[in-house]
Short mmCIF file of C-alpha atoms in Angstrom, two decimals:
data_model
loop_
_atom_site.label_atom_id
_atom_site.label_comp_id
_atom_site.label_asym_id
_atom_site.label_seq_id
_atom_site.Cartn_x
_atom_site.Cartn_y
_atom_site.Cartn_z
CA UNK S 91 21.21 163.24 85.50
CA UNK S 92 20.32 160.34 87.79
CA UNK S 93 23.29 160.87 90.10
CA UNK S 94 25.39 158.10 88.56
CA UNK S 95 27.99 160.52 87.26
CA UNK S 96 28.90 161.45 90.83
CA UNK S 97 29.60 157.85 91.85
CA UNK S 98 33.19 156.58 91.78
CA UNK S 99 33.94 154.34 88.81
CA UNK S 100 35.00 151.49 91.11
CA UNK S 101 31.65 151.60 92.94
CA UNK S 102 29.75 151.52 89.67
CA UNK S 103 31.87 148.60 88.50
CA UNK S 104 31.43 146.60 91.69
CA UNK S 105 27.70 147.31 91.62
CA UNK S 106 27.51 146.10 88.03
CA UNK S 107 29.33 142.89 88.94
CA UNK S 108 27.06 142.40 91.97
CA UNK S 109 23.95 142.68 89.79
CA UNK S 110 25.50 140.26 87.30
CA UNK S 111 26.27 137.78 90.04
CA UNK S 112 22.76 137.96 91.48
CA UNK S 113 21.35 137.43 88.00
CA UNK S 114 23.48 134.33 87.51
CA UNK S 115 22.33 133.00 90.94
CA UNK S 116 25.68 131.26 91.43
CA UNK S 117 24.92 129.07 88.42
CA UNK S 118 28.14 127.08 88.57
CA UNK S 119 27.58 126.30 92.25
CA UNK S 120 23.98 125.42 91.45
CA UNK S 121 25.19 123.00 88.78
CA UNK S 122 27.59 121.32 91.21
CA UNK S 123 24.84 121.01 93.82
CA UNK S 124 22.45 119.54 91.27
CA UNK S 125 25.01 116.94 90.21
CA UNK S 126 25.73 116.15 93.86
CA UNK S 127 22.09 115.51 94.79
CA UNK S 128 21.56 113.33 91.71
CA UNK S 129 24.73 111.38 92.53
CA UNK S 130 23.53 110.79 96.10
CA UNK S 131 20.20 109.38 94.91
CA UNK S 132 21.81 107.19 92.26
CA UNK S 133 24.41 105.87 94.72
CA UNK S 134 21.85 105.01 97.40
CA UNK S 135 19.64 103.37 94.76
CA UNK S 136 22.37 101.29 93.13
CA UNK S 137 25.23 100.97 95.61
CA UNK S 138 27.76 101.63 92.84
CA UNK S 139 31.05 102.18 94.69
CA UNK S 140 32.71 103.97 91.78
CA UNK S 141 30.34 106.91 92.21
CA UNK S 142 31.92 107.81 95.55
CA UNK S 143 35.26 108.21 93.80
CA UNK S 144 34.02 109.86 90.62
CA UNK S 145 32.09 112.53 92.52
CA UNK S 146 32.47 112.77 96.33
CA UNK S 147 29.06 114.35 96.68
CA UNK S 148 28.77 114.90 100.42
CA UNK S 149 32.10 116.73 100.70
CA UNK S 150 31.16 118.85 97.69
CA UNK S 151 27.82 119.72 99.29
CA UNK S 152 29.56 120.79 102.51
CA UNK S 153 32.06 122.88 100.55
CA UNK S 154 29.28 124.62 98.62
CA UNK S 155 27.38 125.24 101.84
CA UNK S 156 30.51 126.67 103.46
CA UNK S 157 31.01 129.08 100.58
CA UNK S 158 27.42 130.29 100.74
CA UNK S 159 27.51 130.49 104.53
CA UNK S 160 30.52 132.79 104.34
CA UNK S 161 28.62 134.91 101.82
CA UNK S 162 25.62 135.07 104.15
CA UNK S 163 27.76 136.04 107.13
CA UNK S 164 29.41 138.83 105.13
CA UNK S 165 26.02 140.11 104.13
CA UNK S 166 23.94 139.62 107.29
CA UNK S 167 26.38 139.01 110.14
CA UNK S 168 25.24 136.64 112.91
CA UNK S 169 21.66 136.86 111.60
CA UNK S 170 22.86 134.57 108.81
CA UNK S 171 22.66 131.69 111.28
CA UNK S 172 18.96 132.29 111.84
CA UNK S 173 18.36 132.55 108.11
CA UNK S 174 20.23 129.32 107.38
CA UNK S 175 18.29 127.48 110.09
CA UNK S 176 15.05 128.89 108.76
CA UNK S 177 15.92 127.44 105.36
CA UNK S 178 17.06 124.10 106.78
CA UNK S 179 14.61 123.05 109.47
CA UNK S 180 11.06 123.34 108.02
CA UNK S 181 11.64 120.51 105.54
CA UNK S 182 12.84 118.31 108.40
CA UNK S 183 9.76 119.28 110.45
CA UNK S 184 7.49 118.32 107.56
CA UNK S 185 9.03 114.86 107.37
CA UNK S 186 9.10 114.50 111.17
CA UNK S 187 5.38 115.27 111.34
CA UNK S 188 4.81 112.00 109.49
CA UNK S 189 7.78 109.88 110.56
CA UNK S 190 7.71 110.48 114.33
CA UNK S 191 4.04 109.53 114.86
CA UNK S 192 4.58 106.49 112.62
CA UNK S 193 7.56 105.38 114.73
CA UNK S 194 5.66 105.99 117.99
CA UNK S 195 2.81 103.81 116.70
CA UNK S 196 5.26 101.05 115.74
CA UNK S 197 7.18 100.73 118.97
CA UNK S 198 9.33 103.81 119.51
CA UNK S 199 9.33 104.71 123.20
CA UNK S 200 8.40 108.28 124.10
CA UNK S 201 11.42 110.21 125.34
CA UNK S 202 12.39 113.86 125.58
CA UNK S 203 15.10 113.16 123.01
CA UNK S 204 12.35 113.05 120.37
CA UNK S 205 12.71 116.85 120.47
CA UNK S 206 15.92 116.34 118.51
CA UNK S 207 13.67 115.78 115.51
CA UNK S 208 12.90 119.49 115.75
CA UNK S 209 16.49 120.63 116.30
CA UNK S 210 18.93 117.79 115.56
CA UNK S 211 22.07 118.78 117.42
CA UNK S 212 22.22 115.06 118.26
CA UNK S 213 20.95 112.05 116.36
CA UNK S 214 17.21 111.88 117.04
CA UNK S 215 15.85 108.55 118.29
CA UNK S 216 14.39 106.06 115.85
CA UNK S 217 13.04 102.51 115.97
CA UNK S 218 14.11 99.60 113.77
CA UNK S 219 12.67 100.60 110.40
CA UNK S 220 13.16 104.30 111.15
CA UNK S 221 16.85 103.84 111.90
CA UNK S 222 17.37 102.72 108.31
CA UNK S 223 14.77 104.80 106.50
CA UNK S 224 15.75 108.06 108.24
CA UNK S 225 19.49 107.44 108.44
CA UNK S 226 20.33 110.27 106.03
CA UNK S 227 19.41 112.86 108.66
CA UNK S 228 23.05 112.75 109.87
CA UNK S 229 23.75 115.32 107.15
CA UNK S 230 21.33 117.81 108.72
CA UNK S 231 22.90 117.22 112.13
CA UNK S 232 26.38 118.02 110.80
CA UNK S 233 25.10 120.89 108.67
CA UNK S 234 23.42 122.38 111.73
CA UNK S 235 26.66 122.29 113.72
CA UNK S 236 28.68 123.83 110.90
CA UNK S 237 26.15 126.65 110.62
CA UNK S 238 26.19 127.29 114.38
CA UNK S 239 30.00 127.33 114.50
CA UNK S 240 30.55 129.42 111.36
CA UNK S 241 30.30 132.89 113.00
CA UNK S 242 33.25 131.86 115.17
CA UNK S 243 35.08 129.83 112.54
CA UNK S 244 35.06 132.45 109.76
CA UNK S 245 37.09 135.11 111.66
CA UNK S 246 39.58 132.45 112.77
CA UNK S 247 39.85 131.22 109.21
CA UNK S 248 40.50 134.72 107.88
CA UNK S 249 43.19 135.31 110.47
CA UNK S 250 44.94 131.92 110.07
CA UNK S 251 43.56 130.34 106.89
CA UNK S 252 46.17 127.65 106.32
CA UNK S 253 46.19 126.50 109.92
CA UNK S 254 42.39 126.52 110.03
CA UNK S 255 42.09 124.34 106.93
CA UNK S 256 44.83 121.97 108.10
CA UNK S 257 43.29 121.44 111.56
CA UNK S 258 40.36 119.10 110.67
CA UNK S 259 42.59 117.02 108.37
CA UNK S 260 45.22 116.74 111.12
CA UNK S 261 42.52 115.74 113.60
CA UNK S 262 41.29 113.05 111.21
CA UNK S 263 44.83 111.71 110.80
CA UNK S 264 45.17 111.44 114.59
CA UNK S 265 41.76 109.76 114.91
CA UNK S 266 42.63 107.27 112.18
CA UNK S 267 46.21 106.41 113.09
CA UNK S 268 45.51 106.03 116.81
CA UNK S 269 42.26 104.14 116.28
CA UNK S 270 40.22 106.64 118.28
CA UNK S 271 36.42 106.45 118.40
CA UNK S 272 35.19 109.97 119.13
CA UNK S 273 31.56 111.06 119.15
CA UNK S 274 30.02 110.94 115.69
CA UNK S 275 29.76 114.73 115.57
CA UNK S 276 33.46 115.17 116.39
CA UNK S 277 34.39 112.56 113.81
CA UNK S 278 32.32 114.27 111.12
CA UNK S 279 33.70 117.70 112.02
CA UNK S 280 37.14 116.24 111.25
CA UNK S 281 35.93 114.44 108.14
CA UNK S 282 33.95 117.29 106.53
CA UNK S 283 35.31 120.36 108.33
CA UNK S 284 38.08 120.77 105.77
CA UNK S 285 35.51 120.81 102.96
CA UNK S 286 33.46 123.50 104.77
CA UNK S 287 36.59 125.64 105.24
CA UNK S 288 37.59 125.17 101.60
CA UNK S 289 34.17 126.65 100.89
CA UNK S 290 35.23 129.68 102.96
CA UNK S 291 38.42 129.85 100.89
CA UNK S 292 36.38 129.77 97.69
CA UNK S 293 34.17 132.61 98.83
CA UNK S 294 37.14 134.75 99.86
CA UNK S 295 38.83 134.20 96.48
CA UNK S 296 41.80 132.32 97.91
CA UNK S 297 41.43 129.41 95.52
CA UNK S 298 41.18 131.69 92.49
CA UNK S 299 44.36 133.48 93.52
CA UNK S 300 46.33 130.24 93.38
CA UNK S 301 48.22 129.79 90.14
CA UNK S 302 47.07 126.89 88.01
CA UNK S 303 50.38 125.20 88.70
CA UNK S 304 50.06 125.41 92.49
CA UNK S 305 46.41 124.42 92.36
CA UNK S 306 47.21 121.38 90.25
CA UNK S 307 50.15 120.51 92.49
CA UNK S 308 48.09 120.61 95.69
CA UNK S 309 45.24 118.68 94.07
CA UNK S 310 47.59 116.04 92.65
CA UNK S 311 49.37 115.62 95.98
CA UNK S 312 46.15 115.24 97.97
CA UNK S 313 44.64 112.89 95.39
CA UNK S 314 47.77 110.73 95.42
CA UNK S 315 47.77 110.50 99.22
CA UNK S 316 44.04 109.80 99.27
CA UNK S 317 44.24 107.14 96.57
CA UNK S 318 47.20 105.46 98.27
CA UNK S 319 45.33 105.28 101.57
CA UNK S 320 42.16 103.97 99.92
CA UNK S 321 44.02 101.28 97.98
CA UNK S 322 45.88 100.08 101.07
CA UNK S 323 42.97 100.37 103.52
CA UNK S 324 39.82 99.09 101.77
CA UNK S 325 36.65 99.07 103.80
CA UNK S 326 33.78 96.64 104.21
CA UNK S 327 32.55 97.49 100.71
CA UNK S 328 35.93 97.59 99.06
CA UNK S 329 36.92 101.03 97.83
CA UNK S 330 33.73 102.80 98.86
CA UNK S 331 34.99 106.13 100.22
CA UNK S 332 32.19 106.23 102.79
CA UNK S 333 33.97 103.41 104.64
CA UNK S 334 37.44 105.02 104.47
CA UNK S 335 37.26 108.43 106.21
CA UNK S 336 40.87 109.55 105.78
CA UNK S 337 41.01 108.54 102.13
CA UNK S 338 37.60 110.16 101.63
CA UNK S 339 38.72 113.48 103.12
CA UNK S 340 41.98 113.66 101.14
CA UNK S 341 40.45 112.59 97.82
CA UNK S 342 37.52 114.96 98.33
CA UNK S 343 39.85 117.86 99.15
CA UNK S 344 41.61 117.35 95.81
CA UNK S 345 38.27 117.21 94.01
CA UNK S 346 37.04 120.40 95.71
CA UNK S 347 40.26 122.27 94.90
CA UNK S 348 39.77 121.53 91.21
CA UNK S 349 35.98 122.01 91.15
CA UNK S 350 36.00 125.32 93.05
CA UNK S 351 39.50 126.52 92.21
CA UNK S 352 38.71 126.49 88.50
CA UNK S 353 35.15 127.78 88.96
CA UNK S 354 34.23 130.58 86.55
CA UNK S 355 33.90 134.02 88.12
CA UNK S 356 31.02 135.08 85.87
CA UNK S 357 28.65 133.04 83.75
CA UNK S 358 26.58 134.34 80.88
CA UNK S 359 24.63 131.14 80.26
CA UNK S 360 21.08 130.67 81.42
CA UNK S 361 20.56 127.91 84.01
CA UNK S 362 18.54 124.94 82.83
CA UNK S 363 15.12 124.42 84.36
CA UNK S 364 16.24 121.01 85.65
CA UNK S 365 19.18 122.52 87.55
CA UNK S 366 16.85 125.16 88.99
CA UNK S 367 14.34 122.55 90.15
CA UNK S 368 17.00 120.31 91.68
CA UNK S 369 18.43 123.23 93.65
CA UNK S 370 15.06 124.52 94.81
CA UNK S 371 14.07 121.01 95.96
CA UNK S 372 17.47 119.61 97.02
CA UNK S 373 16.57 119.22 100.69
CA UNK S 374 13.23 117.57 99.94
CA UNK S 375 14.91 115.12 97.58
CA UNK S 376 17.63 114.37 100.08
CA UNK S 377 15.29 113.78 103.02
CA UNK S 378 12.73 111.63 101.23
CA UNK S 379 14.80 109.51 98.85
CA UNK S 380 16.17 107.12 101.50
CA UNK S 381 12.75 106.26 103.05
CA UNK S 382 11.46 105.70 99.53
CA UNK S 383 14.42 103.43 98.66
CA UNK S 384 13.92 101.39 101.84
CA UNK S 385 10.17 101.06 101.26
CA UNK S 386 10.49 100.08 97.58
CA UNK S 387 13.19 97.52 98.35
CA UNK S 388 11.25 95.88 101.20
CA UNK S 389 8.02 95.76 99.20
CA UNK S 390 9.92 94.22 96.29
CA UNK S 391 11.46 91.58 98.53
CA UNK S 392 8.09 90.82 100.12
CA UNK S 393 6.61 90.15 96.68
CA UNK S 394 9.51 88.06 95.43
CA UNK S 395 10.80 90.66 92.98
CA UNK S 396 14.53 90.92 92.22
CA UNK S 397 16.12 93.84 94.07
CA UNK S 398 19.75 93.28 93.05
CA UNK S 399 21.52 92.91 89.75
CA UNK S 400 20.64 94.77 86.59
CA UNK S 401 16.97 93.79 86.68
CA UNK S 402 16.49 94.67 90.33
CA UNK S 403 18.32 97.98 90.07
CA UNK S 404 16.48 98.85 86.86
CA UNK S 405 12.90 98.52 88.10
CA UNK S 406 13.66 99.88 91.55
CA UNK S 407 15.38 102.97 90.19
CA UNK S 408 12.45 103.79 87.94
CA UNK S 409 9.97 103.46 90.80
CA UNK S 410 12.25 105.41 93.17
CA UNK S 411 12.56 108.34 90.77
CA UNK S 412 8.78 108.41 90.25
CA UNK S 413 8.07 108.37 93.99
CA UNK S 414 10.71 111.01 94.72
CA UNK S 415 8.94 113.21 92.15
CA UNK S 416 5.68 112.61 94.04
CA UNK S 417 7.35 113.53 97.33
CA UNK S 418 8.72 116.71 95.75
CA UNK S 419 5.24 117.62 94.51
CA UNK S 420 3.71 116.97 97.95
CA UNK S 421 6.37 118.51 100.20
CA UNK S 422 8.64 120.64 98.03
CA UNK S 423 6.57 123.75 98.65
CA UNK S 424 7.95 123.76 102.21
CA UNK S 425 11.31 124.82 100.80
CA UNK S 426 9.62 127.73 99.02
CA UNK S 427 7.93 128.74 102.27
CA UNK S 428 11.23 128.49 104.19
CA UNK S 429 13.01 130.61 101.59
CA UNK S 430 10.33 133.27 101.53
CA UNK S 431 9.29 132.38 98.00
CA UNK S 432 5.81 131.96 96.63
CA UNK S 433 5.08 128.20 96.77
CA UNK S 434 5.18 126.56 93.36
CA UNK S 435 4.56 123.02 92.18
CA UNK S 436 7.50 123.26 89.76
CA UNK S 437 9.96 126.02 90.67
CA UNK S 438 12.03 128.03 88.24
CA UNK S 439 9.54 130.44 86.71
CA UNK S 440 11.21 133.64 85.57
CA UNK S 441 10.95 136.48 88.07
CA UNK S 442 10.23 140.01 87.01
CA UNK S 443 12.68 141.37 89.56
CA UNK S 444 15.95 139.77 90.68
CA UNK S 445 15.88 138.40 94.22
CA UNK S 446 18.86 139.29 96.38
CA UNK S 447 20.97 136.25 97.23
CA UNK S 448 24.31 135.73 98.94
CA UNK S 449 27.06 136.02 96.33
CA UNK S 450 29.98 133.62 96.40
CA UNK S 451 32.75 134.14 95.57
CA UNK S 452 32.67 137.60 97.08
CA UNK S 453 31.94 140.49 94.71
CA UNK S 454 35.19 142.23 95.60
CA UNK S 455 37.14 139.16 94.58
CA UNK S 456 35.27 138.91 91.27
CA UNK S 457 35.79 142.58 90.55
CA UNK S 458 39.49 142.19 91.21
CA UNK S 459 39.63 139.15 88.94
CA UNK S 460 37.76 140.83 86.10
CA UNK S 461 39.71 144.07 86.47
CA UNK S 462 43.07 142.32 86.29
#
């Protein structure tokens, strides 16, 4: 009657799965991203080394971004780069509009490199307090490069997936064993490039096609190598993975294999409002939490308050969370604007119509999984 009877059954099925995936809004990936952003804030607030091992948040965030970037490229082609940048940069511009004038007024010399605050393909310049308070912007620099390179990297990955994934890890081994000191961008491409490509593998269904036995074997092997390197090569802060790049990359690869390799294809549970808010405001939280931590700590020290130990961590963490919530209320709407959503003080209100979003893993892979 409505023309559905003339459609092939497979098309109807794939369409049904696509609608289901859009409705779930990649809920499992959203949950991982929410945990990652909370872990980052807690780690920077407390300095607890064990958190880097329990949940290697930055590698997980790059893997999730790689999966969604592959989905965007499949859907929009090279235009996906423009869309990713449009989502990424406005929140940085909002912070730069405050931070850059403040640094210029407190001693930062004017230089053309200040333009990197608008498009950070290199580390933008900062003065003394800005170097610490704005240090987390390295993530946006690396993210930007991964996005720009993805239209070239994805076809190479699909042609030679194993070699592509192995390349950044091999490069990191060479850098580490030979004591090389490459540019920070090159170093981070080696450190996090494998995670980004594992995100490609997740989107393409490669991880789901691995048997549980092979998945566990690869994860166990990588975790063993990573743990061995960490235990024998502790950094300045002991076993903090941030100070041990090779151990970080290997341990994180094992974690990603398990977290994404065992990811559910379809979820029927409703996402919690907290997970929705954390995802819709992840970039705002990430950009503003470090300046807030630095400011709270320095003000506490100036007034003779404890900033270390249980008491210092306790009061600081409470104040940090409250001020991050204020920052989200003041600047979070920029993420809505960048995403083409109606600005909201607290995101997550139910929509009357589903909004199209990149689906990862790919619909074809889910359909194959469900069908078999």
